[in-house]
């Protein structure tokens, strides 16, 4: 009995010891796991394993609509808001989550709406404020966000503020940038300095009534607002509030670089670029008239207004900035509560394309991105040439595939989803003031008309864009074959169908938050893996031939680390041969213009 009791006591002590050892092991293990987790997070500062939902603008494809050219609902030859509303189904079909509308505000249309005469109203040409509200309403019902174009740098010369400013009426007398200027020997007024307008010629315009010059960075009909005046800052904050109250989910900020100029009016130094005449903007450097540090506080002010709305309903408001700066410069915008557009694929990318060059442009974005940053890649817009004209129609599918599979929000200019081509416009037909300014000899270098032609909807007259007698710009003659209807109904995969499929694929979290690891890259080839490390979701391999010759490579090593995969998407040049087929990664051949998305096995 006594020994039995002893045994029991030993047993109990052993158990207690074992329990303590177990606790110690558990403690060490938990610490180890925590340490591991921190190490992984440090390697992945963008927290790919983070399961919290991303803001809508990180998961959406953004689509730019130039309302003038999109869809005409009242047969006047000019697109309008009701026309845009009538195409909501198209946005759904192509899988865009947000639509950025170029200006539809009241305007004398000297710069096609970027000269605003009432920041709080819709131009009758585009419809009414009710039409805008209806568009927002209908879009929201379909889960589509609306991003408006905010034009803070200047108004139209027909804006009531400018009219009053010209008359010296308080408080508007100081709403714009007025200066006395100098006099020549005959007493004739001459501009206060050598500053040049973006569109060419002096940026100073003489006003006979006020007997002063006013400054305008663009057209004489677009006087620059004076953001050193707190009243102007307040007014423009109110404009932001107005459109947020009307349901806008975000805004693209126009011409922000030009918001401030130095006050001492020093002459800009010469750029010394070869072959640039003194009339042209590039003749000078623009350190006194662009990118001034004062811009930061103004952007922060707009963010504050947007946050008022965000905090009410919890839905994020997106502010994206028009800037053509290099990453190390544009990244400052994150600190102001906004996102810069990444235009490297617009201006940085030159023909002929090479895999190496595209990789360098994309890689610099990722390497230089600050912790709070999120890339917004752009491939084209209303100010820049179309993809097919810059690089060749044979690369359109591959470039759409690139844009939609990169890490970061893609932004597509209308028409690129069907590979629209540029129209030819004579000098007599030219509408764009920038083109007109340079006269018949040089207008083609500057006119933006060729890529603003009407959207091609179907094979009917004027591509289904208008029922009127003539659209504001000619429709591209290829419209009978290249249009939305034909491309949607085709039994063979088309550029449009591929675009829609890729936009859908982008809903996969791997394409939204996964990391991007570059693989084989050379003059022809660009390739990368998209994956979420430490998870068991599918991994994808994306490969393109942007070159001029066929290319066969072994991609099976790291980072793919796989011998085979199944092709889930491919450019139209290739799709019939490879769709849903298993392919080996060790000797994959691609012809110029080919691109594939492969699910790794
Ligand atoms: C921006 C617009 C451009 C316009 C200019 C002046 O750069 O994108 O179209 O002409 O601002 O408002």
Short mmCIF file of C-alpha atoms in Angstrom, two decimals, residues 46-59 314 316 374 509 512-513:
data_model
loop_
_atom_site.label_atom_id
_atom_site.label_comp_id
_atom_site.label_asym_id
_atom_site.label_seq_id
_atom_site.Cartn_x
_atom_site.Cartn_y
_atom_site.Cartn_z
CA UNK A 46 3.36 45.20 -49.03
CA UNK A 47 1.97 42.52 -46.66
CA UNK A 48 0.78 40.10 -49.31
CA UNK A 49 -0.42 37.69 -46.65
CA UNK A 50 -2.67 40.43 -45.26
CA UNK A 51 -6.21 39.14 -45.68
CA UNK A 52 -7.93 42.49 -45.14
CA UNK A 53 -9.89 43.63 -48.21
CA UNK A 54 -8.06 46.07 -50.45
CA UNK A 55 -9.60 49.46 -51.25
CA UNK A 56 -11.75 49.36 -54.41
CA UNK A 57 -9.24 51.36 -56.42
CA UNK A 58 -6.61 48.71 -55.82
CA UNK A 59 -8.79 45.92 -57.17
CA UNK A 314 -16.42 54.15 -44.94
CA UNK A 316 -12.46 55.03 -49.84
CA UNK A 374 0.42 51.59 -54.76
CA UNK A 509 -6.14 37.89 -55.48
CA UNK A 512 -4.27 42.02 -57.08
CA UNK A 513 -1.95 41.54 -54.16
#
